[in-house]
Coordinates of N, CA and C in Angstrom, one line a residue:
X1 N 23.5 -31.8 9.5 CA 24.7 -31.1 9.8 C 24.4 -29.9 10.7
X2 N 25.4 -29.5 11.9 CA 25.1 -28.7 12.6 C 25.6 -27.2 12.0
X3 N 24.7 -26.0 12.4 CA 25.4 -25.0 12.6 C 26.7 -24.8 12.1
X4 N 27.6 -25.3 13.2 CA 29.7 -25.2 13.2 C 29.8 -26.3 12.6
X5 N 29.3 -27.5 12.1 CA 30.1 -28.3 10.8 C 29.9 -27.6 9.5
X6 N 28.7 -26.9 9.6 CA 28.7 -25.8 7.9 C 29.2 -24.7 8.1
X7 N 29.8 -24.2 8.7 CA 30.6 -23.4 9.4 C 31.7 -23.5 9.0
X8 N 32.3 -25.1 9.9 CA 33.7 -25.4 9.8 C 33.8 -25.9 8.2
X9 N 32.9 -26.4 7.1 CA 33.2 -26.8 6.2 C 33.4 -25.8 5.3
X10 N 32.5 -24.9 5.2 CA 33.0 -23.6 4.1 C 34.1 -23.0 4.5
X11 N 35.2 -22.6 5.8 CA 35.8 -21.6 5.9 C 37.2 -22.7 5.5
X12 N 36.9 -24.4 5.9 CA 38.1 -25.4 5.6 C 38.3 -25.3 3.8
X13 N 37.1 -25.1 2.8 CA 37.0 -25.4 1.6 C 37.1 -24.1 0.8
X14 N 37.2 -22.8 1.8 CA 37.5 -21.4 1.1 C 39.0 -21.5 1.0
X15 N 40.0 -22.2 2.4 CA 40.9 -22.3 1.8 C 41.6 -23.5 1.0
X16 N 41.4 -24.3 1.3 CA 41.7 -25.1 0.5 C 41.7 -25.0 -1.1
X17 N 40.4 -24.5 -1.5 CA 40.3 -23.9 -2.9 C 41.1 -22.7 -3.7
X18 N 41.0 -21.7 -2.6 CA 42.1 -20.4 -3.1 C 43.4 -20.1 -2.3
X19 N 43.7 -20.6 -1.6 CA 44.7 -20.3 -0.8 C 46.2 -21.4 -1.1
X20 N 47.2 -21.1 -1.7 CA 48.2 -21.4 -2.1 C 49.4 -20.6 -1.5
X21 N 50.2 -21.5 -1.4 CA 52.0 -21.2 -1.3 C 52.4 -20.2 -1.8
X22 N 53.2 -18.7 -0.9 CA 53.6 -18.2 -1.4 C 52.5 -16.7 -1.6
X23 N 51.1 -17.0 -1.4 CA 50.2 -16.1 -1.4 C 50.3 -14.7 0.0
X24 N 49.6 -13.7 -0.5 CA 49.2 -12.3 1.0 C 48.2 -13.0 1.0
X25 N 47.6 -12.8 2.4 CA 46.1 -13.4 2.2 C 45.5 -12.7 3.8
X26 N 44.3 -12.1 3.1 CA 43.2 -11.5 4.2 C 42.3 -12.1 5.4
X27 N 42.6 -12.4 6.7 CA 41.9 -13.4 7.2 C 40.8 -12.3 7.6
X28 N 39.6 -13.0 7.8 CA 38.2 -12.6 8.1 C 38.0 -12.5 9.4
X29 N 37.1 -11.7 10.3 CA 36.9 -12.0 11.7 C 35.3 -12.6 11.7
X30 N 35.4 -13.5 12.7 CA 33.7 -13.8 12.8 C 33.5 -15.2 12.5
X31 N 32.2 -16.1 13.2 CA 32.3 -17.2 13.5 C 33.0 -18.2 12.3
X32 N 32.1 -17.8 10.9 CA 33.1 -18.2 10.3 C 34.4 -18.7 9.4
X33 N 34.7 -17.4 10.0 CA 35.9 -17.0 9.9 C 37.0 -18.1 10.2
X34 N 36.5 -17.7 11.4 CA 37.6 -18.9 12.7 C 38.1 -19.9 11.8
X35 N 37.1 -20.4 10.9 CA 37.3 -21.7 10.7 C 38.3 -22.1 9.6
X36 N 38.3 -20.8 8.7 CA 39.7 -20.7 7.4 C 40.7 -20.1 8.2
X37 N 40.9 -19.4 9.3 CA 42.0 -19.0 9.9 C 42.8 -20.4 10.5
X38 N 41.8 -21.0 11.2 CA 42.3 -22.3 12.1 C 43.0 -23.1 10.7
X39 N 42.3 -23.4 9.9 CA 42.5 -24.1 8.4 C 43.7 -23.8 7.8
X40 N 43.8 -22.3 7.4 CA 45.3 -21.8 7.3 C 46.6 -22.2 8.0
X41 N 46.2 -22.3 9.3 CA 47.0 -22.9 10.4 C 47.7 -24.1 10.5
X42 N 46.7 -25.0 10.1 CA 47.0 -26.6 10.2 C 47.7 -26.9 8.7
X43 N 47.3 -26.3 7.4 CA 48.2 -26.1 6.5 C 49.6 -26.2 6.7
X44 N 49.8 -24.9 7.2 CA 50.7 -24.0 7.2 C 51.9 -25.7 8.4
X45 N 51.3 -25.9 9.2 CA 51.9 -26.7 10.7 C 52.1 -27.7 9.7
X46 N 51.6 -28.5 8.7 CA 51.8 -29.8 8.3 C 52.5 -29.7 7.0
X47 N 53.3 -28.0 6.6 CA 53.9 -28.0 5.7 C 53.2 -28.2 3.9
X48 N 51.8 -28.3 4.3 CA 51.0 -28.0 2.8 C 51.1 -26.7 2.1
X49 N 50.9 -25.9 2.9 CA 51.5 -24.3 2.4 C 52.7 -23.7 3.4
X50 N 53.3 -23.0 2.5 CA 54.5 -22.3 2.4 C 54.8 -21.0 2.3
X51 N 55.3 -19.9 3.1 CA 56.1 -18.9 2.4 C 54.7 -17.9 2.1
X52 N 53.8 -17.9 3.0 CA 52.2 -17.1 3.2 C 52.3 -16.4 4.2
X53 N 52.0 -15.0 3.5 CA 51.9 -13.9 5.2 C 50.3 -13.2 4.8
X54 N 49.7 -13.5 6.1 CA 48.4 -12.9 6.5 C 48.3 -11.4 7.3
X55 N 47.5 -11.0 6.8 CA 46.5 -9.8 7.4 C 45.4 -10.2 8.0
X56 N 45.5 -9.9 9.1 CA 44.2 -9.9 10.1 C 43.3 -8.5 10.1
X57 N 42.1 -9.2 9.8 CA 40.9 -8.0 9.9 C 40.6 -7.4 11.5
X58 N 41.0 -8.3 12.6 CA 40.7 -7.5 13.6 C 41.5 -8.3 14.8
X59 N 41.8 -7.6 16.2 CA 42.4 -8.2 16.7 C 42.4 -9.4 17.7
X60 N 40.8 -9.8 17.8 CA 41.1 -11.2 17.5 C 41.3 -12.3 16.9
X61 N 41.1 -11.6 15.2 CA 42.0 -12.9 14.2 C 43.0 -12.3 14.5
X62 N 43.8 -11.6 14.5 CA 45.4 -11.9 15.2 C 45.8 -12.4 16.2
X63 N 45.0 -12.4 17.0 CA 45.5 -13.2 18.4 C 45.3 -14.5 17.9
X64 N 44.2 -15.3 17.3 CA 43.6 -16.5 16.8 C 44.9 -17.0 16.0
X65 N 45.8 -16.3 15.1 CA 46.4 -16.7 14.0 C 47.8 -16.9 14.5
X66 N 48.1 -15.4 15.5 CA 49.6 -15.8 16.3 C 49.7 -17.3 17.4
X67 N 48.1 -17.6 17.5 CA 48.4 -19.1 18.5 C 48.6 -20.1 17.9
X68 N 48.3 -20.0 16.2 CA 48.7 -21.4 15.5 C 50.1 -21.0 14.9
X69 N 50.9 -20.0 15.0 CA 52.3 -19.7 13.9 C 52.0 -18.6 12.8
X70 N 50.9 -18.4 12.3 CA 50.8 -17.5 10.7 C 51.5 -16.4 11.3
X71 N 52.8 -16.5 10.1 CA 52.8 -15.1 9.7 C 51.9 -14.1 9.4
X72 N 52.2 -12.7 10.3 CA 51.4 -11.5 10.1 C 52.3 -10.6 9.6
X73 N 51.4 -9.6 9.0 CA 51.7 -8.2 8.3 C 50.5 -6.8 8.8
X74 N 51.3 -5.3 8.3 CA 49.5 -5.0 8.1 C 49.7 -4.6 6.4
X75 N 48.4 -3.6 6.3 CA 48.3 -3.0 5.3 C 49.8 -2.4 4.8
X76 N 49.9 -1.6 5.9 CA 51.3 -0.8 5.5 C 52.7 -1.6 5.0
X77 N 52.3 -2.9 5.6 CA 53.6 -3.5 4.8 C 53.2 -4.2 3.5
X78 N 51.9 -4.9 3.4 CA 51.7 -5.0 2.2 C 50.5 -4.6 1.6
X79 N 50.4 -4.0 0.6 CA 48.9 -3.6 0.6 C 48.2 -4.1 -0.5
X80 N 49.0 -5.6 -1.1 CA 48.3 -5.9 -2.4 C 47.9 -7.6 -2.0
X81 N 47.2 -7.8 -2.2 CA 46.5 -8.9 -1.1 C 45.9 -9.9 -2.8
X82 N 46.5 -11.6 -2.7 CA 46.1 -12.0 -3.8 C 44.6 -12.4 -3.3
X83 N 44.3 -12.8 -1.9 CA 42.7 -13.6 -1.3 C 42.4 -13.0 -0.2
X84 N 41.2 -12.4 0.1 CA 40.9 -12.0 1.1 C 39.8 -13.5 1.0
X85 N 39.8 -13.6 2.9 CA 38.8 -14.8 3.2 C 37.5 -14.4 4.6
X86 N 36.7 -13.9 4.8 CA 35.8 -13.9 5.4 C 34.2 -13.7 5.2
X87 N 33.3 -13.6 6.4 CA 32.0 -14.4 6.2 C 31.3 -13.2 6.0
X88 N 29.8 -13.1 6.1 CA 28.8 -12.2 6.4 C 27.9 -12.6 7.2
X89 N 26.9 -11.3 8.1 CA 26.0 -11.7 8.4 C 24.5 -11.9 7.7
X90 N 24.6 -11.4 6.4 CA 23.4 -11.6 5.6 C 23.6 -12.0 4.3
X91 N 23.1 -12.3 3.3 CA 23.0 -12.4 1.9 C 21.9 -12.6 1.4
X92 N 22.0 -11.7 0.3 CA 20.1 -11.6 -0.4 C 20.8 -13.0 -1.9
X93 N 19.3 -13.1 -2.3 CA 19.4 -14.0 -3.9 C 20.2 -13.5 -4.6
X94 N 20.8 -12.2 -4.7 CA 21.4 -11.5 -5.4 C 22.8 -11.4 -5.2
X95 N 23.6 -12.0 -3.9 CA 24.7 -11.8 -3.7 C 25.0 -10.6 -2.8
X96 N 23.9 -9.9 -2.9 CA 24.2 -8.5 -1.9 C 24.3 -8.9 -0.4
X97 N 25.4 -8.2 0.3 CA 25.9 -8.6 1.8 C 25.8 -7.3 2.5
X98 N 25.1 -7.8 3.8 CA 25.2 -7.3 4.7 C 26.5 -7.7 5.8
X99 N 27.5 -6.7 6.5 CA 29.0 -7.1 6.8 C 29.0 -6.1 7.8
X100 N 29.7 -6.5 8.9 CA 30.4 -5.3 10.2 C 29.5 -5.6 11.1
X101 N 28.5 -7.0 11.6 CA 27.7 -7.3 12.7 C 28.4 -7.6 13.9
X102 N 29.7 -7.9 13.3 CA 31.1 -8.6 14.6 C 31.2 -6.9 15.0
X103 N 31.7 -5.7 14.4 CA 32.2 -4.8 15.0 C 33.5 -4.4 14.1
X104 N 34.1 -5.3 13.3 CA 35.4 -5.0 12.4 C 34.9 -4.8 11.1
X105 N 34.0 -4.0 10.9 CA 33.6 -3.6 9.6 C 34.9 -2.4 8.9
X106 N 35.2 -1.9 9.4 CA 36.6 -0.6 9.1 C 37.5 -1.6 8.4
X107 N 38.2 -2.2 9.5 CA 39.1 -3.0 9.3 C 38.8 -4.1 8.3
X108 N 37.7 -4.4 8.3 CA 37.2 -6.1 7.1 C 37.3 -5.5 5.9
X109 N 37.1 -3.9 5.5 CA 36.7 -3.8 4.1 C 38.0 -2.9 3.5
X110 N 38.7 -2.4 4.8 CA 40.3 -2.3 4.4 C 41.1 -2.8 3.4
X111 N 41.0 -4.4 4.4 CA 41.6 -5.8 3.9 C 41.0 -5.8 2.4
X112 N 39.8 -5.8 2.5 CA 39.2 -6.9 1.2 C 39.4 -6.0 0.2
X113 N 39.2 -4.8 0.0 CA 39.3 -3.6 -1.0 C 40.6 -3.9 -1.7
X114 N 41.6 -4.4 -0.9 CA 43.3 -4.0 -1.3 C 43.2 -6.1 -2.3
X115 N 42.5 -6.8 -2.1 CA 42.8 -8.1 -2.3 C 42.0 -8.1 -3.8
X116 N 42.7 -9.1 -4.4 CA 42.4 -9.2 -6.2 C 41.0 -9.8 -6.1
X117 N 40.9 -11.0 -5.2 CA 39.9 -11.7 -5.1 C 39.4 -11.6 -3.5
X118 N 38.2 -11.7 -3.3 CA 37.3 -11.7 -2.2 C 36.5 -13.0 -2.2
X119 N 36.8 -14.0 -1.0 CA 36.0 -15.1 -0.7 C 35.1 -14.7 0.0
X120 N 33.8 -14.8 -0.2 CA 33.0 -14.7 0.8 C 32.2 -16.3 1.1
X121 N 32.5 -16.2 2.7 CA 32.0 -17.9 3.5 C 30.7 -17.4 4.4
X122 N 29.7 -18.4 4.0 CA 28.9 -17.9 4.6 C 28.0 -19.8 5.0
X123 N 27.0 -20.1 6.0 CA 26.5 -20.7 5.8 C 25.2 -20.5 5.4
X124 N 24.5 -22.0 5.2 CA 23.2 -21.6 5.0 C 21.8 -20.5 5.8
X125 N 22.5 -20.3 7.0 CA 21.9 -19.9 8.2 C 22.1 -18.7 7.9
X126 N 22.6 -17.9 6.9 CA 22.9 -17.1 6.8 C 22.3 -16.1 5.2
X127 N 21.6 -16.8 4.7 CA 20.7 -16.6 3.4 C 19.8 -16.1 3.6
X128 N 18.8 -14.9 2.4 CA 17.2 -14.6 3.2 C 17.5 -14.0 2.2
X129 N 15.6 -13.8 1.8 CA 15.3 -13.5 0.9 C 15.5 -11.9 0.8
X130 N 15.7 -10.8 1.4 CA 15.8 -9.8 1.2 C 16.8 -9.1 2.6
X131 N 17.6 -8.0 2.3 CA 18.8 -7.6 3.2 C 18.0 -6.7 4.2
X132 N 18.2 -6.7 5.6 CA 17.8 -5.6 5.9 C 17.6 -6.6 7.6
X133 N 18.6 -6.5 8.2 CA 19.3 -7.0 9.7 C 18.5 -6.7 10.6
X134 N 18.3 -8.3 10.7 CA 17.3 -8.3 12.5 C 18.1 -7.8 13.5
X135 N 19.6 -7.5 13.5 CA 19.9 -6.6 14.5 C 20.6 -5.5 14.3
X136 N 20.7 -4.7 15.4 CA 21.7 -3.6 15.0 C 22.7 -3.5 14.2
X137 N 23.1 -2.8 13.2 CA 24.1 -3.0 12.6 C 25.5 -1.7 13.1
X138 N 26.5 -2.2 13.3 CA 27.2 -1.0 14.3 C 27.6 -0.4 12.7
X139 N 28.1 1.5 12.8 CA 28.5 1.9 12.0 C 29.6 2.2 12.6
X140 N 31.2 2.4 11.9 CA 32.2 2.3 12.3 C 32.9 4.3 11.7
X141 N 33.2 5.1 13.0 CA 33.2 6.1 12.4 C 34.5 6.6 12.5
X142 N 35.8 7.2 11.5 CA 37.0 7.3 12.0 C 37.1 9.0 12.0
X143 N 38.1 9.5 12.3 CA 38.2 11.0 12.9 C 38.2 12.1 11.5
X144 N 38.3 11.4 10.1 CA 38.1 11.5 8.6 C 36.9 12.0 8.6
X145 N 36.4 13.1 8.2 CA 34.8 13.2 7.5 C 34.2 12.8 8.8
X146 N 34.1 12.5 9.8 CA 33.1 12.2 11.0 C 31.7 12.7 10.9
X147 N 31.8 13.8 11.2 CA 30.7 15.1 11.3 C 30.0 14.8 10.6
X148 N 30.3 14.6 8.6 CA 29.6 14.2 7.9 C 28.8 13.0 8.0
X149 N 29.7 12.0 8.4 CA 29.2 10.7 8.8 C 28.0 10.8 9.7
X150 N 28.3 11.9 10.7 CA 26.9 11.3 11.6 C 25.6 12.3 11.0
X151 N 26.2 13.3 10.2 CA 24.9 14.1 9.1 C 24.3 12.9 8.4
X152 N 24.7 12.4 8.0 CA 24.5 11.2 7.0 C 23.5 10.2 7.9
X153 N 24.3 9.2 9.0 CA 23.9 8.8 9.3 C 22.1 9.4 10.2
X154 N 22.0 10.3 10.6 CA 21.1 11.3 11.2 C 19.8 11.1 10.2
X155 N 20.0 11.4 8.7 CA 19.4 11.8 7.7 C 18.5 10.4 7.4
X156 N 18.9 9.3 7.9 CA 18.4 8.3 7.3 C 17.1 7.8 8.2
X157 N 16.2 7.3 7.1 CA 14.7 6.9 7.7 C 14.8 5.6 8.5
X158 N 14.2 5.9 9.5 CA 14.0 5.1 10.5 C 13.0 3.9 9.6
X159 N 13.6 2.1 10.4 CA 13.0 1.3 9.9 C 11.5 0.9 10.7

């Protein structure tokens, strides 16, 4: 199986499994992702689900979600979310995630904080024995505490 068929199979069977009629639901950004957003979509078009409004983590899952029909919201209109659905770029044996390699780290953990349940989709390409990112990891800084943030960030040992 390629890459994008384990790809497209976990983000098709994250909703399938938790996502029902009537639900708020957190879409994810990142390759992923795409693939329960698109999923949500084709649902939603063939009349399987019903009466579901989404939150997009970033604005290209909204642009992704307004080209298939999903209803959108944000936080502000609703802030209690029954399924958030998106991926990572890392996972240790332990379940611990490394998350924000796309750049919507602010915005992903927004979403998922406010939702009862958190799916996380990931493929196998995506497992390793210990956390700690072969690439940059961006830090996302808002105009809140800044200063601190980059003390913080400053303070930390180089890998």
């Amino acid at each position: 199986m390629s890459k994008d068929e384990a790809k497209k199979l976990a983000g098709y069977k994250a909703v399938d499994d938790y996502v029902t009629s009537g639900m708020v639901v957190g879409l994810g950004t990142g390759s992923t992702a795409y693939f329960a957003v698109e999923r949500v979509g084709m649902k939603l078009k063939s009349g399987e689900l019903k009466d579901i409004i989404c939150i997009p983590t970033s604005e290209r899952t909204r642009e992704q979600a307004v080209s298939l029909g999903i209803p959108l919201c944000t936080l502000n209109e609703k802030s209690h979310l029954d399924v958030a659905i998106d991926g990572a770029d890392a996972v240790d044996p332990n379940l611990a995630l490394v998350k924000g390699g796309g750049g919507a780290l602010l915005r992903e953990k927004m979403v998922e904080v406010m939702a009862k349940q958190f799916i996380c989709i990931v493929d196998d390409s995506k497992l390793c024995p210990a956390l700690g990112p072969s690439f940059p990891l961006p830090v996302e800084i808002v105009p809140f505490c800044h200063e601190h943030t980059v003390r913080v960030v400053a303070a930390l040992p180089e890998l």
